[in-house]
XYZ file of C-alpha atoms in Angstrom:
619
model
C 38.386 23.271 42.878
C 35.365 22.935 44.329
C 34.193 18.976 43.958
C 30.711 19.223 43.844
C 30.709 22.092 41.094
C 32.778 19.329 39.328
C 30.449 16.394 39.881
C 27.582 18.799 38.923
C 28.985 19.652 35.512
C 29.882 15.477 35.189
C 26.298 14.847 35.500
C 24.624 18.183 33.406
C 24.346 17.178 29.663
C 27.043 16.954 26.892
C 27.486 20.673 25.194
C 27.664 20.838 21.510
C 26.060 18.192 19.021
C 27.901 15.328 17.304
C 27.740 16.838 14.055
C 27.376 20.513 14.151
C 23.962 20.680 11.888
C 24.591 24.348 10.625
C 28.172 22.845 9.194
C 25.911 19.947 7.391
C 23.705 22.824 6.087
C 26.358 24.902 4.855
C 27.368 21.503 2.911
C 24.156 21.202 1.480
C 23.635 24.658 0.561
C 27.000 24.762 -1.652
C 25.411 21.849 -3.622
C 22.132 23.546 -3.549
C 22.162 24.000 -7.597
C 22.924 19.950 -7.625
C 19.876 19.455 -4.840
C 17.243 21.120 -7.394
C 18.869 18.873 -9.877
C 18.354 15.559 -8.063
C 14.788 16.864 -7.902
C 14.091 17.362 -11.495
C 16.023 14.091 -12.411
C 13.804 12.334 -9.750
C 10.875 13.859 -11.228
C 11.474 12.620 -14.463
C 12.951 8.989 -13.492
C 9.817 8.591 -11.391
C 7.585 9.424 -14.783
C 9.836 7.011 -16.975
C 9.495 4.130 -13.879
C 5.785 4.235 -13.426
C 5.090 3.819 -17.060
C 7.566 0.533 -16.739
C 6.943 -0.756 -13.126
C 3.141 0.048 -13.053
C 1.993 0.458 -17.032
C -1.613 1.316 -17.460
C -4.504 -0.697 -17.066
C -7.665 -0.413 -19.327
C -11.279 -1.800 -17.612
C -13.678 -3.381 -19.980
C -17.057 -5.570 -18.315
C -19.379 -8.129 -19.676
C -23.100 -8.599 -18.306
C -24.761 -12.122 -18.538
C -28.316 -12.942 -17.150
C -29.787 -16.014 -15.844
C -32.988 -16.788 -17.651
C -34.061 -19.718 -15.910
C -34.125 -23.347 -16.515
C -36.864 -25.643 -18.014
C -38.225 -28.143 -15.585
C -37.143 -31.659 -16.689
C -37.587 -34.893 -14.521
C -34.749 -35.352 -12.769
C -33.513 -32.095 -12.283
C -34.040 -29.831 -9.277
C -35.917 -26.764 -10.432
C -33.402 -23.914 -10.787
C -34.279 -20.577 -9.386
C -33.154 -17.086 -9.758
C -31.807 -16.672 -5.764
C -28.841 -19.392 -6.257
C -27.272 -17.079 -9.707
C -25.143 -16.533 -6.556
C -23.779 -19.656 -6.381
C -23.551 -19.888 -10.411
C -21.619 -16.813 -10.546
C -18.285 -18.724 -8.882
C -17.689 -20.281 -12.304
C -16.574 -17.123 -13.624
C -13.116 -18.473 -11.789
C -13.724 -21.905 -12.419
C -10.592 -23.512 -13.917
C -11.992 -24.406 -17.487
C -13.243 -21.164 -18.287
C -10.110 -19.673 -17.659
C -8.112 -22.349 -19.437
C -10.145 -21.630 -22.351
C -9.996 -18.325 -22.565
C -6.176 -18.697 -21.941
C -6.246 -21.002 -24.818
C -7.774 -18.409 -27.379
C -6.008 -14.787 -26.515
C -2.901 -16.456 -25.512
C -0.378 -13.468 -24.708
C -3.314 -10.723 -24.281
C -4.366 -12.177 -20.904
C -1.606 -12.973 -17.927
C -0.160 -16.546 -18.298
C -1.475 -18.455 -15.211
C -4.659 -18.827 -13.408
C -3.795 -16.216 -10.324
C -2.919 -13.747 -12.785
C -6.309 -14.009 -14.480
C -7.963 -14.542 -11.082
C -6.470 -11.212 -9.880
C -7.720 -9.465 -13.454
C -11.309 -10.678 -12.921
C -13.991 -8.632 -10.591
C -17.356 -10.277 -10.764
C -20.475 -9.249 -9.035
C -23.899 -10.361 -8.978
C -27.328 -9.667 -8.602
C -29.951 -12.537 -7.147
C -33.003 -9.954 -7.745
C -32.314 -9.363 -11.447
C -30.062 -12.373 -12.220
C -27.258 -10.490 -13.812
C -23.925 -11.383 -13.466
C -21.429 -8.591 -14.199
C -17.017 -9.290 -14.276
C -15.261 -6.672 -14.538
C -11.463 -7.509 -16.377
C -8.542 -5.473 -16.596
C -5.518 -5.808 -19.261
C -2.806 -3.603 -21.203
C -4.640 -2.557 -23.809
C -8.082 -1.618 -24.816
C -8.422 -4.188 -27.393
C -6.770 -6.685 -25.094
C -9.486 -6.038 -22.564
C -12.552 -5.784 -24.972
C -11.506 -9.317 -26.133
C -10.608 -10.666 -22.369
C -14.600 -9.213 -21.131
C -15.664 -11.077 -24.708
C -14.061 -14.251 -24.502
C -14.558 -14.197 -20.655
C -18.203 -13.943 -21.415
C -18.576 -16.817 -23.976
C -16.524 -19.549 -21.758
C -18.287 -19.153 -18.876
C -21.720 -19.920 -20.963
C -19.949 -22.742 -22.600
C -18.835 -23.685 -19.121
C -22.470 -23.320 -17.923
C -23.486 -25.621 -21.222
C -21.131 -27.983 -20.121
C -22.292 -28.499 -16.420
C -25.946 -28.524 -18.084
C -25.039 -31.430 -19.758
C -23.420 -33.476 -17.383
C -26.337 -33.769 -15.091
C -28.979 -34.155 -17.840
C -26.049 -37.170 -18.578
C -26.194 -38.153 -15.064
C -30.516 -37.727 -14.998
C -30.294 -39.753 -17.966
C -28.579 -42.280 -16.123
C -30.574 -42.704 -13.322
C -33.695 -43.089 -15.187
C -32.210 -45.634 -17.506
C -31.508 -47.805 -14.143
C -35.244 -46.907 -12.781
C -36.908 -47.937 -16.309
C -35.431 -51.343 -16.594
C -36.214 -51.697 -12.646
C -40.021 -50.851 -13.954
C -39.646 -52.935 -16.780
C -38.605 -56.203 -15.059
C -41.479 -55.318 -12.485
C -43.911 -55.300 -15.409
C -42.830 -58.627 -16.738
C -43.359 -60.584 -13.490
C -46.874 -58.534 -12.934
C -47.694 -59.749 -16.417
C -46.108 -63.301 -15.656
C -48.295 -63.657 -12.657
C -50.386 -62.508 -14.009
C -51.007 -64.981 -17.151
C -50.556 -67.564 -14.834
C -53.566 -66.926 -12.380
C -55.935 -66.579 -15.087
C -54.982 -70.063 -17.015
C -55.315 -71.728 -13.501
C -58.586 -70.369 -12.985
C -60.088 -70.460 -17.043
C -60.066 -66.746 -17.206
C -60.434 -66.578 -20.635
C -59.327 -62.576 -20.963
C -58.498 -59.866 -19.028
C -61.547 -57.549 -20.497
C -63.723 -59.970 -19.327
C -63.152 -59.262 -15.904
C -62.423 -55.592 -16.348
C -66.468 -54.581 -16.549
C -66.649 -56.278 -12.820
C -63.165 -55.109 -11.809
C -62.806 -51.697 -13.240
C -63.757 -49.545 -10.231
C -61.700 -51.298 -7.738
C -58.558 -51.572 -10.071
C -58.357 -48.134 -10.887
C -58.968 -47.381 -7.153
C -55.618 -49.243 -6.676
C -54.179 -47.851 -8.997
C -54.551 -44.424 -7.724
C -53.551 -45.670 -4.381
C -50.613 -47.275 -5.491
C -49.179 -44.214 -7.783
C -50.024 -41.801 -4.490
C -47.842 -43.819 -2.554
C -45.313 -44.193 -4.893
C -45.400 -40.412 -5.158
C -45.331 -40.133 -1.403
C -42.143 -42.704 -1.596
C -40.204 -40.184 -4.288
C -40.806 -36.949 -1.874
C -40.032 -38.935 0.992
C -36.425 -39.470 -0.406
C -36.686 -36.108 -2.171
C -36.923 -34.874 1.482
C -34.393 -37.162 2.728
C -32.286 -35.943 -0.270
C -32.443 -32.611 0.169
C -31.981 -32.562 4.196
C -28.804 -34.053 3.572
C -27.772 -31.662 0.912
C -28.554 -28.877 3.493
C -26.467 -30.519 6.244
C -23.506 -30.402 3.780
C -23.735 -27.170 2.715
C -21.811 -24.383 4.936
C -24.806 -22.299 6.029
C -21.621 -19.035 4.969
C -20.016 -18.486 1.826
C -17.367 -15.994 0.428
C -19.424 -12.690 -0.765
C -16.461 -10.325 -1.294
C -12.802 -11.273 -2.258
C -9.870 -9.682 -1.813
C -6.129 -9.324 -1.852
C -3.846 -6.950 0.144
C -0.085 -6.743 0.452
C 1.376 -6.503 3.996
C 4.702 -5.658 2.824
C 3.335 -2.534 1.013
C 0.963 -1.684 3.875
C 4.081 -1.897 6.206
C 6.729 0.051 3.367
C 3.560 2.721 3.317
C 3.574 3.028 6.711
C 7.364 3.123 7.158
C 7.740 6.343 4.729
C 5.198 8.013 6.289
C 6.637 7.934 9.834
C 9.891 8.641 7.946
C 8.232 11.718 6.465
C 7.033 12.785 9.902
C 10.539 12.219 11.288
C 12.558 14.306 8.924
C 9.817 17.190 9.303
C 10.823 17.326 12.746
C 14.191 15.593 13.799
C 17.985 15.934 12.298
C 18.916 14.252 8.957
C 21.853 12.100 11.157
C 19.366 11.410 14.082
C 19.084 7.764 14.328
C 15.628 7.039 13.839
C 15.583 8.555 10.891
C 18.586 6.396 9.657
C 17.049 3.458 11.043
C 13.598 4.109 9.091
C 15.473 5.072 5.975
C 16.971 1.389 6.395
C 13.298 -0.327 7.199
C 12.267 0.979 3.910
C 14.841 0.180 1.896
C 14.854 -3.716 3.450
C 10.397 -3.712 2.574
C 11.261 -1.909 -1.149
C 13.444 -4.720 -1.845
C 11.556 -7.408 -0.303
C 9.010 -6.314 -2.750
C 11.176 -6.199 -5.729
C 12.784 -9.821 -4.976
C 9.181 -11.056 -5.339
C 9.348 -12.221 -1.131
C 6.457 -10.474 -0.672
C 3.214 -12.727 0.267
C -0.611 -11.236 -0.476
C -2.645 -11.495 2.315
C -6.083 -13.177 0.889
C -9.227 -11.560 2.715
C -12.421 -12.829 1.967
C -15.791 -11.572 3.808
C -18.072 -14.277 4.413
C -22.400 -13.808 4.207
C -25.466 -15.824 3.943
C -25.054 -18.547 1.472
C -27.225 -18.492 -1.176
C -27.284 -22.096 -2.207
C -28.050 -23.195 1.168
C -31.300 -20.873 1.229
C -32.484 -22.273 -1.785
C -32.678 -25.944 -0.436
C -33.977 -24.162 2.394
C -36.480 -23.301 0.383
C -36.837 -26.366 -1.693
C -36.914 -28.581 1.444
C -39.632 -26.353 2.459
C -41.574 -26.693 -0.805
C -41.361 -30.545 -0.780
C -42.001 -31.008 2.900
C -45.477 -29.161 2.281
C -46.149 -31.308 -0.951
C -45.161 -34.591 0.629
C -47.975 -33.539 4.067
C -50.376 -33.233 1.184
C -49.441 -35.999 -0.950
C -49.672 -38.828 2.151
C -53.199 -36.921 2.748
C -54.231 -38.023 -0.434
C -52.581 -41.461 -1.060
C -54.094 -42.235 2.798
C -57.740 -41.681 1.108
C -56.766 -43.492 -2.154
C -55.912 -46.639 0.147
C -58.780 -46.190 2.248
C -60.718 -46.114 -1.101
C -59.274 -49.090 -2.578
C -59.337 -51.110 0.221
C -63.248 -51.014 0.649
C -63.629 -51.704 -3.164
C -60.840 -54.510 -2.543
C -63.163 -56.013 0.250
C -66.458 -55.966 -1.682
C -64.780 -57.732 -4.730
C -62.955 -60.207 -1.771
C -66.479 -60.942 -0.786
C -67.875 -61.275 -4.023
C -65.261 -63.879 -5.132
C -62.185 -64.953 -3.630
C -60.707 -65.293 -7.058
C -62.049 -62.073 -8.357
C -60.351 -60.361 -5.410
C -56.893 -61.848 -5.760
C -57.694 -61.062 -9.537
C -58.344 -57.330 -8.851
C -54.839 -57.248 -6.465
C -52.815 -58.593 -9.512
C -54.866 -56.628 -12.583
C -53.744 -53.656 -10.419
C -50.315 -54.417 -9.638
C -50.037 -55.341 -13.459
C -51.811 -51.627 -14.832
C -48.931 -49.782 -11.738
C -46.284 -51.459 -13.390
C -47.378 -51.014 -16.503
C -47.948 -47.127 -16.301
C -44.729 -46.835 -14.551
C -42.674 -48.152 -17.381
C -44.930 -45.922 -19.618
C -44.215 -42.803 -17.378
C -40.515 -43.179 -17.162
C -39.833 -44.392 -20.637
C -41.039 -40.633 -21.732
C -38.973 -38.783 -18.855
C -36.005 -40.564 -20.670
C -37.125 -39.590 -23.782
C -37.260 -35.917 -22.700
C -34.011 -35.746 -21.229
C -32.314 -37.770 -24.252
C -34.098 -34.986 -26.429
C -32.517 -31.969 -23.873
C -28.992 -33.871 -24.082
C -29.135 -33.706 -27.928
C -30.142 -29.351 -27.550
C -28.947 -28.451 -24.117
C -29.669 -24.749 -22.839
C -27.284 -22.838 -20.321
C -29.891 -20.779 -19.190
C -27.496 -17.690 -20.026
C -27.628 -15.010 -22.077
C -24.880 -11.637 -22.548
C -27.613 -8.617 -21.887
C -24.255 -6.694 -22.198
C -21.304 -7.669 -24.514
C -17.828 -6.313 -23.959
C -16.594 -2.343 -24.764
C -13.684 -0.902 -25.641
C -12.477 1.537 -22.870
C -11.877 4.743 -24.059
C -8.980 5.519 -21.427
C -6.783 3.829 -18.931
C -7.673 3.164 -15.192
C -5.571 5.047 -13.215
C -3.312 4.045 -10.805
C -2.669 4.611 -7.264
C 0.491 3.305 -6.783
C 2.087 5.167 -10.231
C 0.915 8.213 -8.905
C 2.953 7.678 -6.015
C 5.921 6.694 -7.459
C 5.921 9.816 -9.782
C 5.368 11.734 -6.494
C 7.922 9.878 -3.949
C 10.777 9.822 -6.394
C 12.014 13.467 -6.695
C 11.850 13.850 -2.974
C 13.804 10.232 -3.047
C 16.353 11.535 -5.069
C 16.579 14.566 -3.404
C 17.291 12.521 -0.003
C 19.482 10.214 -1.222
C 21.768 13.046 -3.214
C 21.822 14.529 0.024
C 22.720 11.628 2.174
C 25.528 11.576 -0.156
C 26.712 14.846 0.567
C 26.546 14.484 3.872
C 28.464 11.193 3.753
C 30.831 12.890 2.160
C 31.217 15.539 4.185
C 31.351 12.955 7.732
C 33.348 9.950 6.608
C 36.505 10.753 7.654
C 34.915 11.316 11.583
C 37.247 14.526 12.076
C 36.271 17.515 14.225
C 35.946 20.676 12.688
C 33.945 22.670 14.645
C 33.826 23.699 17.897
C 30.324 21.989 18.510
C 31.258 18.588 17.422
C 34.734 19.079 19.720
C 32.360 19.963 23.250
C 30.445 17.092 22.560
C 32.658 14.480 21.795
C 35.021 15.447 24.732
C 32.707 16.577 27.195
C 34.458 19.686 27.889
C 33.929 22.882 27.036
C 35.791 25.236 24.357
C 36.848 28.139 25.237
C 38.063 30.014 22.071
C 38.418 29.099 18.060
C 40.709 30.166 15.934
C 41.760 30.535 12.143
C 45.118 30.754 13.627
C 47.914 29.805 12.656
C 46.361 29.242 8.996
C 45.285 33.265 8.795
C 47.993 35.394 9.538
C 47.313 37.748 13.029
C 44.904 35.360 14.434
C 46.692 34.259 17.618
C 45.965 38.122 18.566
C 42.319 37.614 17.580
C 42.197 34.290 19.700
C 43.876 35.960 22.875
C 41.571 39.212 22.949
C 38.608 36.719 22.452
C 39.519 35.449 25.966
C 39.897 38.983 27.709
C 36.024 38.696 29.423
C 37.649 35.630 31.064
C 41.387 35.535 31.347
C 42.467 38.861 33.328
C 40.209 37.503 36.008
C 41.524 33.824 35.833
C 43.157 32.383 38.796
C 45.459 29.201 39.592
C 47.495 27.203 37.499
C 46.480 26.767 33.782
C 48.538 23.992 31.588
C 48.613 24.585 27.624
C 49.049 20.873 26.166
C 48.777 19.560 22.157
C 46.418 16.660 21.651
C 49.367 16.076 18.772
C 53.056 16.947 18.584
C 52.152 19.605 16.434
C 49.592 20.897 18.292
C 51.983 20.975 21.272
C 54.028 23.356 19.534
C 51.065 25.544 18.900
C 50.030 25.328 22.703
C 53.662 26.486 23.803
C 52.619 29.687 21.081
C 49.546 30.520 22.460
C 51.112 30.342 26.501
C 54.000 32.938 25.596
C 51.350 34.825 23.728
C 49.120 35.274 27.255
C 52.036 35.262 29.433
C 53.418 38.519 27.375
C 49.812 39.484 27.168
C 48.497 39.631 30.718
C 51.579 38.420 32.831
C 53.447 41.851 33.033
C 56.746 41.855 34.764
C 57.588 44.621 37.641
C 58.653 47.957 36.273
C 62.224 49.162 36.354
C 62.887 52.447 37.725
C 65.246 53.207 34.912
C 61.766 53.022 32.090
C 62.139 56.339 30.741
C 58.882 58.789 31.064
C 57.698 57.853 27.525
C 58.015 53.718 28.380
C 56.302 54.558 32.050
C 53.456 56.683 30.057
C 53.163 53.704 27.336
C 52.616 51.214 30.143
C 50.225 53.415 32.401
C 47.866 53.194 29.107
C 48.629 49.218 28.018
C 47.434 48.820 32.524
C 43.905 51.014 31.751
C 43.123 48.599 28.697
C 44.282 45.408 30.959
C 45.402 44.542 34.706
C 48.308 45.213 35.760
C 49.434 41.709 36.381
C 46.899 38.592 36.489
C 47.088 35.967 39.269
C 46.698 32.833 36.826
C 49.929 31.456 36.167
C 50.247 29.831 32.600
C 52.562 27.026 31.431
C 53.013 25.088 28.189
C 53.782 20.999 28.246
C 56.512 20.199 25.554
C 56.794 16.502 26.380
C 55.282 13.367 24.912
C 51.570 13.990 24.495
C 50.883 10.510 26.307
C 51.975 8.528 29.293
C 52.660 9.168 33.378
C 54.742 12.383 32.748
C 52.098 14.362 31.273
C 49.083 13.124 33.220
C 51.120 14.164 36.652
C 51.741 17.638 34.802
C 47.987 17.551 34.022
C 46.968 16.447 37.790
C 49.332 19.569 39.076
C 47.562 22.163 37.231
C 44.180 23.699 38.259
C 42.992 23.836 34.771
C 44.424 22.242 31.502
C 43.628 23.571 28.037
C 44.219 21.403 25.439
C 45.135 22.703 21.855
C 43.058 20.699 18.721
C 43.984 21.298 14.959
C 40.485 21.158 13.146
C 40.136 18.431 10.836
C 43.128 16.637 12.378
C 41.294 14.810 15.333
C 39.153 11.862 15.082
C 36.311 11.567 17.199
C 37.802 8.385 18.454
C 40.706 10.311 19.476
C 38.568 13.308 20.980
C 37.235 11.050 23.127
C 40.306 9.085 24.651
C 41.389 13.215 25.125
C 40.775 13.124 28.820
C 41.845 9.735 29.532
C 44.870 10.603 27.913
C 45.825 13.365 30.137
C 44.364 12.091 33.009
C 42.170 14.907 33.815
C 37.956 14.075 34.233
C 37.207 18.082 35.602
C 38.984 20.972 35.050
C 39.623 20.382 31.308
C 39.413 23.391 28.731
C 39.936 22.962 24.679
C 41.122 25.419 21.845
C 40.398 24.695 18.987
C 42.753 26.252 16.146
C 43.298 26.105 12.525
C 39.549 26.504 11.866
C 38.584 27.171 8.095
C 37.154 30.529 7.695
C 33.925 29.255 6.781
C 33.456 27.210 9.589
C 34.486 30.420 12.215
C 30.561 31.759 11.955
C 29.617 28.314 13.458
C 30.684 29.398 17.158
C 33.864 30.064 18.808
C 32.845 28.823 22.278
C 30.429 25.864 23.534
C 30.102 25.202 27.260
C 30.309 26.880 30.819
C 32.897 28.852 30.647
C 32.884 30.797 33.851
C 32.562 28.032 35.314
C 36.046 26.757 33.495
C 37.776 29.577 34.817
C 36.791 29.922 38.349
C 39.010 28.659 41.042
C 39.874 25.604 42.266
């Protein structure tokens, strides 16, 4: 034998395919009436789950505007570019406790759930703030958009408050701060005119008046100027705490479904264009069944996105900042003149009279502190009056519908749609698992590959009666022009018995004896037509091993011969044992198999897999 023909065929690739596909397809086609089953079961499971795992959702919206604010002391003036910024308590925690609180079961029962329910949007040119809420039913969601509605103006009432509270406060410590100023003006007052005889103030007020209101105005200008001052201060600081980006869109994805979406459509692709058994497709089918119940067991984490813009809030003090900046410039303007003012008219009274000067200085300090307590008795009194009525500043421009049908949902419709094709697959994975478990060759395909060697002929025999004749005239394009040594040996004892048929079947088919001259003329005359059909005599010689199919007796037998066949049962060899086949006899090259017993089903599959001429050419 020639070696490099037999490193050649060592290194060409394997004949035959692991599983023979058309025997998998002939499996599936008996059970095609069950297949068409699976998919109308499928079909109708996948209706019956969607309704359960993803029931309908019904969409019902409420629309509230922001109307402004009136200006109170105290309070920053509100303005209709930060209903940005008041449109985040539509997932503040007390509005959704309370509406929790009065629909109970027709809402979900904690905060994410609601969270996730809610869609709000909103508008800084018009004011409008629209949410968006989804639920079960239409009456559910008519009464979520509704109650949704009223808590977050109750909620809006309820911050109102608490800084009219907290304004309140702060001018309750600023009044008795004016009023303890007035007392010692007045104190000092009382006491410089009984050390000097003044006998009343109005006396001096005809002399006085100019210069004392002069002061006066001065001294309010720069008190004024002090308040923007820390109103600027205020507000600068305000503006260096607030991020200069805040969240403008929301929004919650699933990587787990992204990556179980992903996964069945590269499994889709795969089975379009590869083998049912290949293993990509098995390992796919396996990704997706690990993500599917990932996501059922609840271990799958949302990925929170949120998209980040201008913020709102921060333009406002921007703009506030802006605004007081501007009114302070102007305000020290004017309070500068007012000083100027009263300090000439405070030097002509100083030169008139020392004591009338020192007289103006207090009379003035005395009418600041007494206008001051005046001025912020009444801004308490407005507030206290605002506390008592608050306003929200809110008002529904649209109340809550009831939807007249169901959103619809993505995920349901593919569910309905995946599921008969699902079923389908996996009633045909079964089937196919059923017809591989037990790893035994059947066809001749599955035995080239798993040996590595070609097969030369397949056979019903000896299950159908006449066809070891069928087998042996399958071979005649080779055998009459075979040459060397052939060994027939059983991968089993039974098959051994089989292989010792099949060599006294060629040997009485092609191995013709010499004629004796006794034949008589018909026996010559029935020979001279049995040589035109076939040679005379071939030069292969053809021997059968009847020995143990395993050990050092039958691999020297094996190593004598040019060529060894080797007999297979079908459905009687693993692929295990297919594969230890060679090793077994000791043989790498020059190895033939049979394979015999074949179903008649399986026949139409292919006899022969491999290079057979090259099999049977000399060694």
């Amino acid at each position: 034998m020639d070696q490099a023909l037999d490193h050649g065929r060592m290194a060409s690739q394997r004949p035959g395919y692991p599983v023979d596909p058309t025997r998998l397809l002939r499996r599936l086609y008996k059970a095609r009436y069950l297949l068409v089953l699976s998919l109308v079961i499928g079909g109708g499971l996948g209706i019956l789950l969607s309704r359960f795992a993803f029931p309908p959702s019904y969409l019902s919206s409420v629309t509230v505007r922001f109307d402004g604010m009136p200006a109170l002391p105290g309070l920053p003036p509100p303005t209709p570019v930060a209903v940005s910024a008041y449109a985040d308590g539509v997932f503040a925690e007390p509005v959704l406790r309370r509406v929790q609180r009065e629909l109970g079961d027709e809402v979900p029962a904690t905060l994410h759930g609601m969270t996730a329910a809610i869609t709000r949007t909103s508008d800084p040119q018009s004011g409008a703030i629209r949410a968006e809420v989804r639920a079960r039913s239409p009456e559910s969601a008519r009464n979520f958009a509704a109650a949704l509605g009223e808590s977050f103006i109750e909620y809006q009432l309820e911050q109102q408050r608490a800084r009219l509270n907290e304004a309140h406060r702060r001018l309750g410590e600023q009044l008795e701060l004016a009023r303890e100023g007035h007392r010692r003006a007045r104190a000092a007052w009382d006491q410089f005119r009984e050390r000097h005889g003044i006998d009343s103030i109005e006396s001096e007020q005809g002399r006085l008046a100019s210069a004392a209101e002069l002061r006066t105005q001065a001294i309010l200008a720069q008190n004024e100027v002090n308040a923007l001052e820390e109103r600027v201060i205020r507000l600068k600081r305000e503006i260096a705490r607030t991020p200069k980006l805040s969240v403008s869109q929301h929004s919650r994805t699933s990587p787990e479904a992204i990556r179980l979406a992903e996964a069945e459509a590269e499994l889709a692709l795969k089975e379009a264009t590869l083998t049912p058994a290949h293993p990509e497709i098995a390992a796919l089918k396996r990704q997706v069944q690990t993500l599917r119940l990932r996501i059922a067991n609840g271990l799958d984490e949302p990925v929170t996105t949120q998209l980040y813009g201008p913020n709102s809030e921060r333009s406002t003090l921007a703009l506030a900042l802006a605004e007081a900046e501007s009114a302070l410039a102007l305000q020290k303007g004017r309070a500068e003149g007012l000083r100027k003012h009263a300090d000439e008219a405070t030097e002509r009274v100083a030169a008139f009279s020392a004591i009338e000067g020192q007289a103006v200085v207090m009379l003035s300090n005395l009418e600041v502190q007494r206008d001051l307590e005046s001025r912020l008795d009444a801004e308490r009194a407005r507030i206290a009056a605002a506390i008592l009525k608050p306003e929200a500043g809110f008002t529904v421009v649209k109340p809550a519908h009831l939807p007249e049908s169901a959103e619809g949902s993505k995920k349901a419709t593919i569910l309905r749609l995946v599921s008969p094709f699902l079923a389908f697959a996996l009633v045909a994975l079964v089937l196919l698992f059923l017809e591989v478990r037990d790893l035994k060759i059947r066809t001749a395909n599955e035995l080239a590959f798993w040996t590595g060697a070609p097969v030369i002929a397949s056979s019903t025999w000896p299950g159908e009666p006449g066809g070891l004749e069928e087998l042996i005239e399958s071979l005649d394009d080779y055998l009459p022009y075979a040459r060397g040594k052939f060994l027939l040996v059983g991968a089993s004892p039974w098959d051994a018995s089989l292989a010792e048929a099949i060599a006294h079947k060629i040997e009485s088919s092609y191995l013709l004896p010499a004629q004796d001259p006794s034949t008589s003329s018909i026996e010559k005359h029935a020979e001279e037509e049995t040589a035109l059909a076939k040679p005379i005599r071939s030069p292969m010689r053809v021997s059968s091993w009847g020995g143990a199919t395993e050990g050092p007796s039958i691999r020297r037998a094996s190593r004598l011969a040019d060529r060894v066949i080797v007999i297979v049962s079908s459905g009687t060899t693993t692929i295990f044992e297919a594969m230890h086949i060679r090793r077994r006899i000791g043989r790498d090259v020059g190895v033939g198999f049979i394979l015999v017993n074949v179903p008649l089903g399986d026949v139409v599959l292919g006899d022969r897999v491999g290079e057979l001429a090259e099999f049977f050419c000399v060694r």
